[in-house]
Amino acid sequence: DVVLTQTPPTSSATIGQSVSISCRSSQSLLDSDGNTYLYWYLQRPSQSPQLLIYLVSKLGSGVPNRFSGSGSGTDFTLKISGVEAEDLGVYYCVQGTHDPYTFGAGTKLELK
Amino acid sequence: EVQLVESGGGLVQPGRSLKLSCAASGFTFSDYYMAWVRQAPTKGLEWVASISYDGGSTYYRDSVKGRFTISRDNAKSSLYLQMDSLRSEDTATYYCTTADNFGAFDYWGQGVMVTVSS
C-alpha cells in the first residue's frame, strides 16, 4: 500500500499566521489518466472529516480560499494563509491513485 | 442539503455479525459511488469499501475482504455494510461517504460506533 507521511505531526499557530503541512508519498501519485488523486481533509474535534482540496489543488465546495494545495509526484503541501479559530483540528492527506485509498497519519493544528 | 445518516452500530462479540445502514437524502443517490471509511478510537482514518453507482462493482481493503459486504438500494437511497466474523480490530466509528467523479469523499455522515468485544 502507498504510505503517506505527513509533517509536522503537530503544528501550533496564532490566529492570522500562515501554516504549511507537508505530505510525502512512497510512490508517485500521478495516474495514467493524467490526474493526481491527492486530497486534503480537515477533521474538527468531535466532527466528521470535511473535504478541503481535491486533485492536489482544487478547492472543495464552500471551502475558503485561504486554503490552497500544491505539489506533484510524491510531494504535496497544504497551506493555510491566515489561520482562523475554526481551522483547528486534524488535517489528513489522502491518495486515491493506487488501490487501496490510503490516509496520512494526520497533522494536528493547535492554537499557540 | 445533503444528509447521510448511519445506523446499526453497537457492541458485538468477536465472531458475530452486524449490519450498518446509511440513509441518504438531498442528492441523487444513484449518481454517486459510495464508500465506508472507519476510524478506530483515537486513531486515523481508514478506507473500508466502495461501491459503484448501480452496485455492480465493489471494492474492499484486504483486511475485510471475505468478511464485509457493501451493498446499496438506489430505490431506497440507502447504503449498507454487512460485517461478518467481526474482530476486535474492527472496533471503530464507521462513516458513510459519497465519492465524487474525482474519487473525493465529499460528503460524510456523522458516523456510527461499532465495538467488538467479549
GROMACS .gro file of C-alpha atoms in nm, chain A residues 1 35 37 39 41 43 47-51 54-55 61 92 94 99-101 103-105, chain B residues 37 39 43-47 50 61 95 99-100 102-111:
model
   44
    1ASP     CA    1   0.000   0.000   0.000
   35ASN     CA    2  -0.474   1.324  -1.288
   37TYR     CA    3  -0.565   1.188  -0.692
   39TYR     CA    4  -0.690   1.512  -0.137
   41TYR     CA    5  -0.939   1.678   0.469
   43GLN     CA    6  -1.147   1.682   1.097
   47GLN     CA    7  -1.680   1.614   1.394
   48SER     CA    8  -1.676   1.416   1.072
   49PRO     CA    9  -1.399   1.489   0.822
   50GLN     CA   10  -1.458   1.763   0.567
   51LEU     CA   11  -1.313   1.774   0.214
   54TYR     CA   12  -0.914   1.752  -0.436
   55LEU     CA   13  -0.684   1.677  -0.730
   61SER     CA   14  -1.731   2.325  -0.231
   92TYR     CA   15  -0.525   1.442   0.664
   94VAL     CA   16  -0.536   1.102   0.122
   99ASP     CA   17  -0.564   0.081  -0.465
  100PRO     CA   18  -0.645   0.092  -0.176
  101TYR     CA   19  -0.709   0.452  -0.076
  103PHE     CA   20  -0.461   0.825   0.453
  104GLY     CA   21  -0.174   1.005   0.615
  105ALA     CA   22  -0.146   0.984   0.993
  149VAL     CA   23  -1.444   0.487   0.594
  151GLN     CA   24  -1.171   0.547   1.242
  155LYS     CA   25  -0.661   0.676   1.557
  156GLY     CA   26  -0.655   0.796   1.198
  157LEU     CA   27  -0.889   0.727   0.910
  158GLU     CA   28  -0.901   0.409   0.702
  159TRP     CA   29  -1.093   0.334   0.384
  162SER     CA   30  -1.658   0.133  -0.205
  173ARG     CA   31  -0.948  -0.332   0.173
  207TYR     CA   32  -1.856   0.681   0.829
  211ALA     CA   33  -1.739   0.959  -0.368
  212ASP     CA   34  -1.748   1.213  -0.649
  214PHE     CA   35  -1.272   1.266  -0.890
  215GLY     CA   36  -1.276   0.999  -0.621
  216ALA     CA   37  -1.302   1.251  -0.339
  217PHE     CA   38  -1.511   1.160  -0.033
  218ASP     CA   39  -1.705   1.482  -0.049
  219TYR     CA   40  -1.994   1.429   0.193
  220TRP     CA   41  -1.977   1.241   0.521
  221GLY     CA   42  -2.229   1.115   0.771
  222GLN     CA   43  -2.192   1.173   1.144
  223GLY     CA   44  -2.058   0.822   1.194
   0.00000   0.00000   0.00000
